Coordinates of C-alpha atoms in Angstrom, one line a residue:
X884 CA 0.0 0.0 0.0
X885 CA 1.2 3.4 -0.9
X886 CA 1.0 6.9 0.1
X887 CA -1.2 7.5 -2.6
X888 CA -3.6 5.2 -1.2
X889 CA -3.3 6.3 2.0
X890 CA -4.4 9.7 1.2
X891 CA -7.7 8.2 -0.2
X892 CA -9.0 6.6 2.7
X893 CA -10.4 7.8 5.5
X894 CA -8.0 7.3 9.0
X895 CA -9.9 4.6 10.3
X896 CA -9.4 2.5 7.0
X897 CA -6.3 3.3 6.8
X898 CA -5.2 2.0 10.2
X899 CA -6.4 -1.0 9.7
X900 CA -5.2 -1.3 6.1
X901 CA -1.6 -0.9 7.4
X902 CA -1.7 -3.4 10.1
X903 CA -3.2 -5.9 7.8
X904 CA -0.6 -5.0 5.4
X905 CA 2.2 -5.6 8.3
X906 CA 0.8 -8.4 10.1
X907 CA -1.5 -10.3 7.4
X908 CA -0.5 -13.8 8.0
X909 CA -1.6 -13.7 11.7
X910 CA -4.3 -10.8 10.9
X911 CA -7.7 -13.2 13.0
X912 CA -5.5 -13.9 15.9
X913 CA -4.4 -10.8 16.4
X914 CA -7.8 -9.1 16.1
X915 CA -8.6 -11.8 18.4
X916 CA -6.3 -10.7 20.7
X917 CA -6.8 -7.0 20.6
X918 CA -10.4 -8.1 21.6
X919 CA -9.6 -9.9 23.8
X920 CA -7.9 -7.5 25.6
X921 CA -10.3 -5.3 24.8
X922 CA -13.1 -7.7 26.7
X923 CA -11.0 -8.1 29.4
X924 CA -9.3 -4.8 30.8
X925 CA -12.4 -2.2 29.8
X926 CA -15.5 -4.2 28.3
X927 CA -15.9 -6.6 31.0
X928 CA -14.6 -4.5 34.4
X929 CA -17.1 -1.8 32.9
X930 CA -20.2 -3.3 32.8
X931 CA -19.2 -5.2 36.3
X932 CA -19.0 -1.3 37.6
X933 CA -21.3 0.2 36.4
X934 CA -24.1 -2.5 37.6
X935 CA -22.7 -2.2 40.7
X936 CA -25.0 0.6 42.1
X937 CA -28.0 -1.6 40.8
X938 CA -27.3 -4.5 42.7
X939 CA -27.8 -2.2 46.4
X940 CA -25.2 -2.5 49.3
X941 CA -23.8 -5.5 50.4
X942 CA -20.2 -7.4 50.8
X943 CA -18.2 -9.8 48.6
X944 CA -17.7 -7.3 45.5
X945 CA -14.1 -8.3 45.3
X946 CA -14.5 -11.9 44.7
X947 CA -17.0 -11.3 43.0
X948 CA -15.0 -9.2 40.6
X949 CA -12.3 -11.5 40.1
X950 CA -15.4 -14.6 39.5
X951 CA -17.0 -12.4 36.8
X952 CA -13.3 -11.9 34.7
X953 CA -12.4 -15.8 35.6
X954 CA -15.3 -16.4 34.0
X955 CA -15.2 -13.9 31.1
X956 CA -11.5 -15.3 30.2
X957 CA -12.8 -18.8 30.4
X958 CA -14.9 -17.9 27.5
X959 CA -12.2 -15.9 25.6
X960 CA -9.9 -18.7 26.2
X961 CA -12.2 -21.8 25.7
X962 CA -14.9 -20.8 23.6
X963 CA -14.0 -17.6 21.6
X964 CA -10.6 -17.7 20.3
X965 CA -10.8 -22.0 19.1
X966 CA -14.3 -21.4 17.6
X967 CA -13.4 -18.7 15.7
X968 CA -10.0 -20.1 13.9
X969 CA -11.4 -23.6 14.2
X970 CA -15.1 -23.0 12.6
X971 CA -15.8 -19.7 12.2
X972 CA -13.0 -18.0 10.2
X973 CA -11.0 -20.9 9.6
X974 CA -11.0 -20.1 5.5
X975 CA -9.8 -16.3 6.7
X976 CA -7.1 -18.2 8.6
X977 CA -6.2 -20.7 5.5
X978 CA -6.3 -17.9 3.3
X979 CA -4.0 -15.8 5.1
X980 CA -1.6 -18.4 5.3
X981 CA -1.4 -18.6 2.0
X982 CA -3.4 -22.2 1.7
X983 CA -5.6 -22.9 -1.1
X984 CA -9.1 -22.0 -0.6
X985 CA -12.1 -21.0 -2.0
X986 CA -12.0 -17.4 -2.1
X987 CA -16.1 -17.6 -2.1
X988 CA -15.6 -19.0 1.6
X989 CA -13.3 -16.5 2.6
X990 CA -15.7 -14.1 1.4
X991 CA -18.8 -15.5 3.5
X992 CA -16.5 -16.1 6.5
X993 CA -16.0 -12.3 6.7
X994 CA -19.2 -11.1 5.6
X995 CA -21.6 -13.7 6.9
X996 CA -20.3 -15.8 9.4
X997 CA -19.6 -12.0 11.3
X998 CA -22.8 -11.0 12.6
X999 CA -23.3 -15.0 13.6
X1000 CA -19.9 -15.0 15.5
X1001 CA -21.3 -11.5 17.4
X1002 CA -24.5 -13.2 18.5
X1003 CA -22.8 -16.4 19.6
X1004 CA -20.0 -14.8 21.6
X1005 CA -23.0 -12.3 22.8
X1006 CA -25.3 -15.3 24.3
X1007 CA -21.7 -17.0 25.7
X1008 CA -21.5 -13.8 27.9
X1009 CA -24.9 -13.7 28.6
X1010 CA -24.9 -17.0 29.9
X1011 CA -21.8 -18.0 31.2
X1012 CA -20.3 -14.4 32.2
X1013 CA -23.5 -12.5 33.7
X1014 CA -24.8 -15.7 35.6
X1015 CA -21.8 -16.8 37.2
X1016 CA -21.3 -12.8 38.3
X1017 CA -25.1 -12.7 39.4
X1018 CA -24.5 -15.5 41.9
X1019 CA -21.4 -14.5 42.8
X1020 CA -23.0 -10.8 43.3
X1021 CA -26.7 -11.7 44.7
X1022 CA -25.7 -14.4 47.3
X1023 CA -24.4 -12.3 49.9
X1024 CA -26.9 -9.1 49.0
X1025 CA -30.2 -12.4 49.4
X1026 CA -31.1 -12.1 45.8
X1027 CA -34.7 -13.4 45.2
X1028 CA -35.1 -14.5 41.8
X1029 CA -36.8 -11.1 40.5
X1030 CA -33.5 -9.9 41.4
X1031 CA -31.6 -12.2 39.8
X1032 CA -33.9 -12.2 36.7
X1033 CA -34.0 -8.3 36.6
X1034 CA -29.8 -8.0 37.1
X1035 CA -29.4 -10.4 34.3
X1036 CA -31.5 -8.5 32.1
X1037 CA -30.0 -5.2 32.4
X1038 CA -26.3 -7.1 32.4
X1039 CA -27.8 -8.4 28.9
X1040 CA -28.4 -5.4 27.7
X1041 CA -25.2 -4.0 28.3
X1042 CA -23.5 -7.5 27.0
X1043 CA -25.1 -6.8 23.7
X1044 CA -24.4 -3.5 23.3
X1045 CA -20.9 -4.2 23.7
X1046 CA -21.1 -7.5 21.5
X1047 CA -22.7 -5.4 18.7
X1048 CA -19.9 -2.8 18.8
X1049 CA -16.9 -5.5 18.5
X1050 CA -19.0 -6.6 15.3
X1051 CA -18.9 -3.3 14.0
X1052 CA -15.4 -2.9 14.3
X1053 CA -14.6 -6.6 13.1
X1054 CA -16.7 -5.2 10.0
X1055 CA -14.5 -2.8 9.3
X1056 CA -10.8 -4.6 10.5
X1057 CA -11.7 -6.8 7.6
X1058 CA -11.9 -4.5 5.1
X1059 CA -8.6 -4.8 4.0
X1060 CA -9.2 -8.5 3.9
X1061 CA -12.0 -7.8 1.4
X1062 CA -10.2 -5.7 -0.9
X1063 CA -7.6 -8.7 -1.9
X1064 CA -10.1 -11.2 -1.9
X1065 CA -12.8 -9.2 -4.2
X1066 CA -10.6 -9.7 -7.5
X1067 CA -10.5 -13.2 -7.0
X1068 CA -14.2 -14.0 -6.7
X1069 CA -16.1 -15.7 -9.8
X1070 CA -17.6 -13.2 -12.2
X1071 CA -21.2 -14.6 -11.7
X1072 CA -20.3 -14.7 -8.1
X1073 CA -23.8 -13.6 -5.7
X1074 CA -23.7 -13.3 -2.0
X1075 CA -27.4 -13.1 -1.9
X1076 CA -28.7 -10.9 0.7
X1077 CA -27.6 -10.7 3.8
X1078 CA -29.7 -10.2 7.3
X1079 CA -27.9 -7.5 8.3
X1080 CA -29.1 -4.9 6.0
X1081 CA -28.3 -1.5 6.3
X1082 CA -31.6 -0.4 8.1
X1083 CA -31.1 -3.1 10.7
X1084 CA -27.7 -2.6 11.1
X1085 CA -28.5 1.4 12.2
X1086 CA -31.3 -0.1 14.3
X1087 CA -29.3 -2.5 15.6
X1088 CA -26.3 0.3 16.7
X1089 CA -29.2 3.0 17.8
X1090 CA -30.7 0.5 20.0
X1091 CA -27.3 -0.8 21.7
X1092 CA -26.5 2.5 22.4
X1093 CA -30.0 3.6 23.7
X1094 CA -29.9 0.2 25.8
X1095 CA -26.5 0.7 26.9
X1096 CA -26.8 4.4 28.1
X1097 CA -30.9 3.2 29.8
X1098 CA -28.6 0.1 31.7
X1099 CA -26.4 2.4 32.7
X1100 CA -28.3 5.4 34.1
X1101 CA -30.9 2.8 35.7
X1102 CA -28.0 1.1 37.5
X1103 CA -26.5 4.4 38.8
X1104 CA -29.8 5.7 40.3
X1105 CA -30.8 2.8 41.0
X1106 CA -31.8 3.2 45.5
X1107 CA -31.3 6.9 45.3
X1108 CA -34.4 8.9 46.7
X1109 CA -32.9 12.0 46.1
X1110 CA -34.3 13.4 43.4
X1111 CA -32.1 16.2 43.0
X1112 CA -29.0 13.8 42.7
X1113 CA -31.1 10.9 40.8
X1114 CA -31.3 14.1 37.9
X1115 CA -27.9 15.1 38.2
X1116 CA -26.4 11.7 37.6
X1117 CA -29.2 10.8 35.2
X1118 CA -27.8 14.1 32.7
X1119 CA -24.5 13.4 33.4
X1120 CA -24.8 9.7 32.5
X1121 CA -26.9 10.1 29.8
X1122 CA -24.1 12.7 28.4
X1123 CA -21.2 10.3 29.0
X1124 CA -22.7 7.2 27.4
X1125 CA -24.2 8.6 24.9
X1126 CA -20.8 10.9 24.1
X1127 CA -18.7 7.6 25.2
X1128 CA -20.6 4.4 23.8
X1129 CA -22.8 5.9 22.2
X1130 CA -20.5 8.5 19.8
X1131 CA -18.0 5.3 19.4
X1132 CA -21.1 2.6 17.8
X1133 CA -22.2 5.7 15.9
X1134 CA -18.8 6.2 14.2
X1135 CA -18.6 2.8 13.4
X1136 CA -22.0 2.6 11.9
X1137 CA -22.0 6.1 9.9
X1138 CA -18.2 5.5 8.7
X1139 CA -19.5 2.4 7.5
X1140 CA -22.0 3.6 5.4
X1141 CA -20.0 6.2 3.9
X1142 CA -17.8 4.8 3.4
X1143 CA -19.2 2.6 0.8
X1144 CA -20.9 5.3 -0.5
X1145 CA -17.8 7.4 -1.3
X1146 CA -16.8 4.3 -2.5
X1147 CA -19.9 4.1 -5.2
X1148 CA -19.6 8.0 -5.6
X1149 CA -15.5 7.5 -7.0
X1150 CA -16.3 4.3 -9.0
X1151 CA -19.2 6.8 -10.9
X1152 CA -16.8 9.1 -11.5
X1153 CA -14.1 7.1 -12.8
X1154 CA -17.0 5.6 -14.9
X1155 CA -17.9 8.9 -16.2
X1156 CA -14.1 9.7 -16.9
X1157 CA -14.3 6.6 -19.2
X1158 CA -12.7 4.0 -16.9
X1159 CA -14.8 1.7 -17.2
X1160 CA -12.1 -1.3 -15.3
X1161 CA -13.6 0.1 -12.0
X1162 CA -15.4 -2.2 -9.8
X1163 CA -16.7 -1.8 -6.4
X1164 CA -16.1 -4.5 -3.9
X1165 CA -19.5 -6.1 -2.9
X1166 CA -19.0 -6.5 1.2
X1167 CA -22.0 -7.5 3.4
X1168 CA -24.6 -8.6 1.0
X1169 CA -27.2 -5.3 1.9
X1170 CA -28.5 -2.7 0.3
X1171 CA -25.5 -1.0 -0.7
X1172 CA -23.9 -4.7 -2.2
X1173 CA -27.1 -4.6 -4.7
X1174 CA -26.0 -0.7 -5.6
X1175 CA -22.5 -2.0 -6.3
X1176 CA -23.4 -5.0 -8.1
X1177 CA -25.4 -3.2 -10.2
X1178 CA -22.9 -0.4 -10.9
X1179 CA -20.0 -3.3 -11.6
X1180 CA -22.6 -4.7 -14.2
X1181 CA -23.0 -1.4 -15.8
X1182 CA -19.3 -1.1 -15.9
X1183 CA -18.8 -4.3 -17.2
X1184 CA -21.1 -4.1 -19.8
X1185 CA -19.7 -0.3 -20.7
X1186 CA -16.0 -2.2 -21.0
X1187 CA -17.3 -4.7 -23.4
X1188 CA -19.3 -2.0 -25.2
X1189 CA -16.1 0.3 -25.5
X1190 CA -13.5 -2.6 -26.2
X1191 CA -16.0 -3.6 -28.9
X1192 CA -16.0 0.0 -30.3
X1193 CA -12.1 0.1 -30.3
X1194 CA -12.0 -2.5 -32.2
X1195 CA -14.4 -1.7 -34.3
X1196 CA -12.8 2.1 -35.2
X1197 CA -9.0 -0.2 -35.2
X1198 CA -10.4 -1.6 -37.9
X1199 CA -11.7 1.3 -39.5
X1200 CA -8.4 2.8 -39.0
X1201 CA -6.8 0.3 -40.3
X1202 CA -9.1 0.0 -43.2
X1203 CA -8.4 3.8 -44.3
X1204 CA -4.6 3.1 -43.8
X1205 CA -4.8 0.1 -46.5
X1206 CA -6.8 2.7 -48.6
X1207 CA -4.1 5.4 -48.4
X1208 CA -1.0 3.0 -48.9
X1209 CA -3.2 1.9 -52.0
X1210 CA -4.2 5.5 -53.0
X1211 CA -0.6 6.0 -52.6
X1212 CA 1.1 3.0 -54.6
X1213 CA -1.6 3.8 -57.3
X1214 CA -0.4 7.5 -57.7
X1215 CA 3.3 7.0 -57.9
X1216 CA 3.4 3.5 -59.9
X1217 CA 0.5 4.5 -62.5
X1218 CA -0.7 7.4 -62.9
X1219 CA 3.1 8.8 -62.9
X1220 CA 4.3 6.1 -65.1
X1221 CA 2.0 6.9 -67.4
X1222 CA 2.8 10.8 -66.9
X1223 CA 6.5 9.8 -67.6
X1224 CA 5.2 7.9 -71.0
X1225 CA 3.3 11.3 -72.1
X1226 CA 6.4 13.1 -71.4
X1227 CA 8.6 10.3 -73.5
X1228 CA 6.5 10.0 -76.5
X1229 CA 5.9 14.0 -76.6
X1230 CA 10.3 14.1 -76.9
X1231 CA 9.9 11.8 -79.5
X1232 CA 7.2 13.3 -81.6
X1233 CA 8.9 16.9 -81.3
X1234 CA 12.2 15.4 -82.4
X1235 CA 10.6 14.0 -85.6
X1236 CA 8.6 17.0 -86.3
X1237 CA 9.7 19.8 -89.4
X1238 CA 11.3 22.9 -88.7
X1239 CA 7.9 24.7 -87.6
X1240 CA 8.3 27.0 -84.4
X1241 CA 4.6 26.7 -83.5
X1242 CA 4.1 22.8 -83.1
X1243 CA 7.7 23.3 -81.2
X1244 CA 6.2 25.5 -79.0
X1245 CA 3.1 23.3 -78.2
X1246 CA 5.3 20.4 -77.5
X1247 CA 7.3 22.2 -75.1
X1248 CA 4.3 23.3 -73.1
X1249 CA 3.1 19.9 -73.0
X1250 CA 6.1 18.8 -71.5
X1251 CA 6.5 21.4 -69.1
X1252 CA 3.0 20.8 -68.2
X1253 CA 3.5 17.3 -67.9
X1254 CA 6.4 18.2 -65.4
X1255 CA 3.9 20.0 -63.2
X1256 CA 1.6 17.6 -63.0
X1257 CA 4.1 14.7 -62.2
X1258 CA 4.7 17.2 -59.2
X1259 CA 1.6 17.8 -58.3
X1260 CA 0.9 14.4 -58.0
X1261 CA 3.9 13.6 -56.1
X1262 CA 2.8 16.1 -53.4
X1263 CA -0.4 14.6 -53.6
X1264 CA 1.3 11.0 -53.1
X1265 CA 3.1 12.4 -50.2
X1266 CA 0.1 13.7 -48.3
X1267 CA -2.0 10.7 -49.2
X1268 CA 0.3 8.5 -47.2
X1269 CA 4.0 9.8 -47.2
X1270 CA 6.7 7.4 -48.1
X1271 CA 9.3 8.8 -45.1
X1272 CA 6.8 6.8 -43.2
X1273 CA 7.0 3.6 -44.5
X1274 CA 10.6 3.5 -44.8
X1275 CA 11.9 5.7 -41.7
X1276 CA 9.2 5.8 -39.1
X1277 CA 7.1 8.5 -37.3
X1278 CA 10.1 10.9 -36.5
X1279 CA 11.7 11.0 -40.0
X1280 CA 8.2 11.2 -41.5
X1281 CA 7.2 14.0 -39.4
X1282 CA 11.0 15.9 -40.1
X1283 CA 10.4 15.7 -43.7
X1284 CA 6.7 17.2 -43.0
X1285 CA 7.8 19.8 -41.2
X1286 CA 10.9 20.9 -43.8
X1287 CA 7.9 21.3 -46.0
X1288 CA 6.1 23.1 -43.9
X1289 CA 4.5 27.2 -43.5
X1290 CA 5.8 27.8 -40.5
X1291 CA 9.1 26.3 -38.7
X1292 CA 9.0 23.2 -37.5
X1293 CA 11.1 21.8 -34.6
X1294 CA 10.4 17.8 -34.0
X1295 CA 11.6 16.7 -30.3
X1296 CA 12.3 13.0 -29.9
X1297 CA 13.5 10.5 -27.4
X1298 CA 13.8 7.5 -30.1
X1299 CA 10.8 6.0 -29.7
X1300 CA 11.0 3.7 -32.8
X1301 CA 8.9 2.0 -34.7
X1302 CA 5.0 1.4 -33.9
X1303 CA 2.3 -0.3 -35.6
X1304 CA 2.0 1.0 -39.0
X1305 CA -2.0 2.4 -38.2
X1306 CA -0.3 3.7 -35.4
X1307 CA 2.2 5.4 -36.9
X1308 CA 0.2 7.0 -39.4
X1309 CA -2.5 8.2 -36.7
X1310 CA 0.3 9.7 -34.7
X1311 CA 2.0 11.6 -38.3
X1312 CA -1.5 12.7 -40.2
X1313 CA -3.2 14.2 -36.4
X1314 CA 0.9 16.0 -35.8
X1315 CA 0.6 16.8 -39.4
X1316 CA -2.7 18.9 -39.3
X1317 CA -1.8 20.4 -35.9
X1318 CA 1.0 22.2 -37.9
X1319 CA -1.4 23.0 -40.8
X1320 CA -3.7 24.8 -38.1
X1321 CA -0.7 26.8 -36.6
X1322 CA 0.0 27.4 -40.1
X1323 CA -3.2 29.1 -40.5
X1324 CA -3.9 30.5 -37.5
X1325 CA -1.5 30.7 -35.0
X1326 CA -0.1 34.3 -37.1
X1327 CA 2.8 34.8 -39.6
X1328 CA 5.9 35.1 -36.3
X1329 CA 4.7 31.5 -35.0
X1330 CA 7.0 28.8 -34.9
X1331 CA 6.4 25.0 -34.3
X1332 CA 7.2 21.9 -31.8
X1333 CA 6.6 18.5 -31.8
X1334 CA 8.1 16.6 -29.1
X1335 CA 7.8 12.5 -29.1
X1336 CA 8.2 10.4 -25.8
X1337 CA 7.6 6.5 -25.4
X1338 CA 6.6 5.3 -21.7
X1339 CA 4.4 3.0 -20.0
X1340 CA 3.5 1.3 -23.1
X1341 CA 2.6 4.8 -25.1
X1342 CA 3.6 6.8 -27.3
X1343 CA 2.8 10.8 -26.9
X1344 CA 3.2 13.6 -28.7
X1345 CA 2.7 17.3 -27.7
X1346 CA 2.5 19.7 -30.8
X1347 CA 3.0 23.2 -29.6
X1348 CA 3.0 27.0 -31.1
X1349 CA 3.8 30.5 -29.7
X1350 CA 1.0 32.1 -31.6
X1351 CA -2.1 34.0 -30.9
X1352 CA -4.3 30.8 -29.8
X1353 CA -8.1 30.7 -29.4
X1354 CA -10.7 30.6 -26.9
X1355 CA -10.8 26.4 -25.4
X1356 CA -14.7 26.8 -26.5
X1357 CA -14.1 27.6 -30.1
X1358 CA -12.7 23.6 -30.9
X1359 CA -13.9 23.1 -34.6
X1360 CA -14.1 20.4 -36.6
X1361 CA -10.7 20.1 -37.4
X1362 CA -9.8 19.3 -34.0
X1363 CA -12.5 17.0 -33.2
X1364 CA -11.5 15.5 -36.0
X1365 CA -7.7 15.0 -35.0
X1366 CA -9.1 13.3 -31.4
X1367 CA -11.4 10.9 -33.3
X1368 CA -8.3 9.8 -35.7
X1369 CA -6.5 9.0 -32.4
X1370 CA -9.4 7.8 -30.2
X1371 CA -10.1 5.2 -33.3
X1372 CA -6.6 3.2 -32.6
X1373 CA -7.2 3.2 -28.5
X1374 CA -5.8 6.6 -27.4
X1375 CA -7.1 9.9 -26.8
X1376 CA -6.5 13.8 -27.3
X1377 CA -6.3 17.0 -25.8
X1378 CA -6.0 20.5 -26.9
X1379 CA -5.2 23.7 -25.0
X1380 CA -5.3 27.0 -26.0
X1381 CA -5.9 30.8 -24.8
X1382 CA -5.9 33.9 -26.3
X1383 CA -1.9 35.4 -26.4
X1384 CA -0.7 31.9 -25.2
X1385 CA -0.1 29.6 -28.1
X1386 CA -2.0 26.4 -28.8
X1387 CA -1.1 23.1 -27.5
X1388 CA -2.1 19.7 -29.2
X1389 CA -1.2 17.0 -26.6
X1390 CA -2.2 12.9 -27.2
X1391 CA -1.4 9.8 -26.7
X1392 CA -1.6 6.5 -28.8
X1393 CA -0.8 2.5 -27.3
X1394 CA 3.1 1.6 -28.1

């Protein structure tokens, strides 16, 4: 990953982009362990404190405490961490690894198989981390089993506010994950829908943080009969969890969202810039997947579409390029053979005709005639398809052009050899009218240069003049017609220009 890239995503993506990029072979265990850690030193001692004022006076909290984390790290260590690289993301682990595997299964462990690990790590805690805590907690206060039922509840609610915020952030941790697998999934590939959809995913996060922040004010008040101070800490909890929990599972959820979208929003305007390899990686199977999917067909379907019309217009192209090198041959082998034969046989004649000035005089004309024409029709040849570009290539081709030239012609080059011959002549005729426009417009002190550069599997040219330009609006035919000549072979065209400031003519064409 590059600095480029980093400058296109957002912090949070990017964080997690460069510690997959550092650490990808162990990436699941050590999100495992960074929520593990997360559980254990702020998730867990949290919710075990802030029930606390809900469960009333009463002795034993400190064995208590240290039941509820044995507890909760018997269920990292048992349940959570084997499940999840045994069954759960065991194809994210294989994959990682560099083991074969269906990238399809990698793609449904991290998109599917998420929101089913948060629930079943969610109802582990619930079960075997509030319980144990209850009856560690209620047996010296006398719990009944309202009090019991009611604790539980309220530690439930809590449990799955948290669970729903570690899926969240797994959702996003495996972006990165995502991004390598996306290129590798069949092209008739469908995730189907998934059942956390967009609308119940922002439920799911506004609830968990109304539940969270109602748990916690209810178990702060909870015995006061001051009503003054059950207010006080009512506002000031309601603040801290909703600024706290709350703000956090609302990042998550919003960044998200988009985040895709700015996704979607960039692929459309690649698409409208005519790059139509774009494609948008489909993630969690909701709304948004069904936006992308659709928008990859579309761009699909436009790359066919345009690689289809390339090829049509190459062959075009290459058509008219026959037709000139025919057009060509024709001129120079026929029509000025049989100019050269006139020329002859009028010689002959004259030199067997008497001694009359007149029909002397006549014969002379024809021949000088015949001269011009032969002339004529080798400049004619020349612009038809010129023969410096069949024997020396673009840069000698466009020299020659440019010695014959109104204005003068300066022609910059790098060596950049030989192309294909439609290329080639793409490349010398759209050069070769640039010049003919500055010859016409760009005023009679305007001078002329071509510079030539092969890179990257191109070819450009720039043809530029010093003269009086144009307004960029005022693009006539001429010029559109030089950027469809180019576009026909696969490249594509650009002129600049402003009033006082000379006129540039800057394209490409594939090397």
């Amino acid at each position: 990953m590059n600095a480029a890239t980093d400058e296109r995503m957002p912090w949070l993506d990017t964080l997690f982009a460069r510690s997959y990029a550092r650490h990808r072979q162990r990436y699941v265990e050590l999100w495992l362990l960074v929520s593990a850690f997360g559980i254990l030193l702020l998730a867990w001692p949290s919710q075990f404190w802030t029930e606390h004022p809900l469960w009333g006076p009463g002795g034993g909290d400190a064995p208590a405490f240290l039941v509820s984390m044995a507890s909760a790290t018997a269920i990292v260590v048992l349940f959570v961490v084997p499940w999840t690289l045994r069954v759960a993301f065991r194809p994210i682990v294989l994959f990682l690894r560099g083991e074969p595997v269906d990238p399809t299964d990698v793609w449904f462990a991290a998109v599917r198989r998420l929101p089913v690990a948060g629930v079943t790590f969610t109802a582990a805690f619930c079960v075997f981390g509030n319980i144990p805590t209850l009856v560690a907690v209620g047996r010296p206060r006398g719990f009944d089993g309202l009090d019991y039922l009611g604790g539980w509840l309220v530690a439930c609610l809590i449990t799955a506010a948290a669970g729903a915020f570690f899926v969240l952030a797994w959702e996003i941790a495996f972006r990165p994950l995502l991004r390598e697998v996306q290129p590798l999934l069949p092209p008739d590939f469908d995730g189907g829908t998934s059942w956390l959809t967009l609308t119940r995913r922002s439920a799911l996060a506004s609830a968990s943080a109304m539940a969270y922040t109602g748990a916690a004010v209810g178990s702060l008040v909870a015995g006061s009969e001051d009503r003054e101070h059950v207010l006080v800490i009512t506002v000031l909890a309601t603040i801290g969890a909703s600024v706290t929990f709350g703000g956090a599972i609302t990042v998550l959820v919003s960044h998200s969202i988009f985040m895709r979208l700015s996704e979607l929003k960039a692929a459309l305007v690649r698409i409208g810039e005519r790059d139509y390899r774009v494609r948008v990686a489909v993630r969690a199977g909701d709304e948004l997947d069904e936006a992308a999917a659709s928008l990859n067909r579309m761009a699909e379907r436009l790359e066919h579409e345009e690689a289809e019309l390339r090829a049509s217009r190459a062959r075009l192209a290459s058509v008219a390029d026959a037709e000139r090198r025919r057009m060509e041959r024709d001129l120079r082998l026929r029509v000025l053979a049989r100019l050269r034969q006139v020329r002859q046989d009028v010689t002959e004649v004259a030199s067997e005709l008497p001694d009359v000035p007149a029909l002397h005089r006549l014969c002379e004309r024809v021949r000088v005639t015949t001269a011009d024409a032969m002339l004529e029709i080798h400049r004619l040849a020349r612009g038809v398809y010129p023969a410096e570009l069949t024997s020396g290539g673009l840069e000698a081709a466009l020299e020659a052009a440019g010695q014959r030239a109104a204005v003068p012609v300066s022609v910059r080059s790098d060596g950049v050899g030989r192309l294909d011959p439609v290329h080639e002549s793409s490349v010398y005729f759209t050069c070769n009218e640039a010049v003919q426009n500055a010859a016409k417009h760009a005023g009679p002190d305007a001078c002329v240069t071509i510079d030539l550069a092969r890179d990257n599997g191109r070819l450009t040219f720039v043809v530029s003049d010093n003269g009086q330009g144009f307004e960029a609006a005022d693009v006539g035919l001429g010029l559109e017609n030089m950027r469809d000549r180019v576009r026909a072979v696969g490249g594509d065209l650009m002129v600049g220009s402003a009033p006082g400031s000379g006129t540039t003519v800057r394209g490409w064409v594939p090397a």
